[in-house]
Amino acid sequence: MLKENNIIDNVFNFDIALYLYTTLTHLGSEKGVEQYKKCLEYLDGINDVFLKTKYYCMLANRRAIDLKNMFEYEGSLKAINSVVKINEEMMQALSLVEGFPQVENTLLRNEELAKAYGTRLQMWPLLWDLNNDEEYVLKAQHDYENALENFSKDIDKARQYLYMAQMQVICGKFNDALMLLGKTENVDFRENDALDKFLEILQGRRFSDA
């Protein structure tokens, strides 16, 4: 009946397929590959270019995470680089459009771009662990700063602190990693009682979640 009323379409099917793909990748299921193919099938049937671009970025981001979890780093980087490229060029193009609504001295944020930077940021510690290339540290810093610039929610920014802290730990910069860890809870580890504050916050959160 839903099909007869045209309620089910490629957009609806894609939303469901992407949700299932996300769930399967979280579970580490091998069925994720087949679900990814279904997402591509429904994506191919979406004709609106802006909607298709948005959904492509969502899917490519999820695919990059999936490939990273399977240690396929080259494929993961290729997927997420495409998302970064699309969104960076789109933001650049919009800045040149006469009449496009912008508030002077106010940053225009891009949530999909922020997520892409965050996903790619997670890649650099893994690649550093393979060959200790200093370039990965610079790339991590670039993605970290740009992710923070485009995210607006504190919880999203807190994840970036953790990702960058991982990069610092792998590079042996433990003090810098500790400062980033403290930022997730607004704790400055340069203060004498910082560790007590941090542990108190974590302990309180553990009991509140119980």
CSV table of N, CA and C in Angstrom, one decimal, residues 30 36 69 72 81 85 92 98 113 118 132 143 150 164 192 201 205-206 208:
chain,number,residue,atom,x,y,z
A,30,GLU,N,29.9,-8.6,8.8
A,30,GLU,CA,30.3,-8.8,7.4
A,30,GLU,C,29.2,-8.4,6.5
A,36,TYR,N,26.0,-1.8,2.1
A,36,TYR,CA,26.6,-0.6,1.5
A,36,TYR,C,26.2,-0.6,0.0
A,69,ASN,N,37.9,0.7,10.2
A,69,ASN,CA,37.7,-0.4,11.2
A,69,ASN,C,38.2,-1.8,10.7
A,72,GLU,N,41.6,-1.1,6.3
A,72,GLU,CA,41.8,-0.7,4.9
A,72,GLU,C,42.0,0.8,4.8
A,81,ASN,N,38.4,11.7,1.7
A,81,ASN,CA,39.0,12.8,1.0
A,81,ASN,C,38.0,13.3,0.0
A,85,LYS,N,36.7,17.2,-0.1
A,85,LYS,CA,36.9,18.0,-1.4
A,85,LYS,C,35.6,18.6,-1.8
A,92,GLN,N,33.7,27.2,-0.8
A,92,GLN,CA,34.4,28.2,-1.6
A,92,GLN,C,33.5,28.8,-2.7
A,98,GLU,N,27.2,36.1,-5.4
A,98,GLU,CA,26.6,37.4,-5.0
A,98,GLU,C,25.2,37.2,-4.5
A,113,LEU,N,31.1,18.8,6.5
A,113,LEU,CA,32.6,19.0,6.4
A,113,LEU,C,33.2,18.7,7.8
A,118,GLY,N,36.7,15.3,11.1
A,118,GLY,CA,36.8,14.5,12.3
A,118,GLY,C,37.1,13.0,12.0
A,132,ASN,N,55.6,6.6,11.0
A,132,ASN,CA,56.2,7.7,11.8
A,132,ASN,C,56.5,8.9,10.9
A,143,ASP,N,43.2,19.1,10.3
A,143,ASP,CA,41.9,18.5,10.4
A,143,ASP,C,41.2,18.8,11.7
A,150,ASN,N,34.1,24.1,12.4
A,150,ASN,CA,32.9,23.8,11.7
A,150,ASN,C,31.8,23.2,12.6
A,164,MET,N,42.6,14.1,18.7
A,164,MET,CA,43.9,14.8,18.6
A,164,MET,C,44.8,14.3,19.8
A,192,ASN,N,46.7,22.7,40.2
A,192,ASN,CA,47.1,21.7,41.2
A,192,ASN,C,46.0,20.6,41.4
A,201,ILE,N,34.5,14.4,38.2
A,201,ILE,CA,33.6,14.5,37.1
A,201,ILE,C,33.3,13.1,36.5
A,205,ARG,N,29.7,11.0,36.6
A,205,ARG,CA,29.1,10.6,35.4
A,205,ARG,C,28.8,9.1,35.4
A,206,ARG,N,29.7,8.4,36.0
A,206,ARG,CA,29.5,6.9,36.0
A,206,ARG,C,28.3,6.6,36.8
A,208,SER,N,25.8,8.5,37.6
A,208,SER,CA,24.5,9.1,37.0
A,208,SER,C,24.1,8.2,35.8
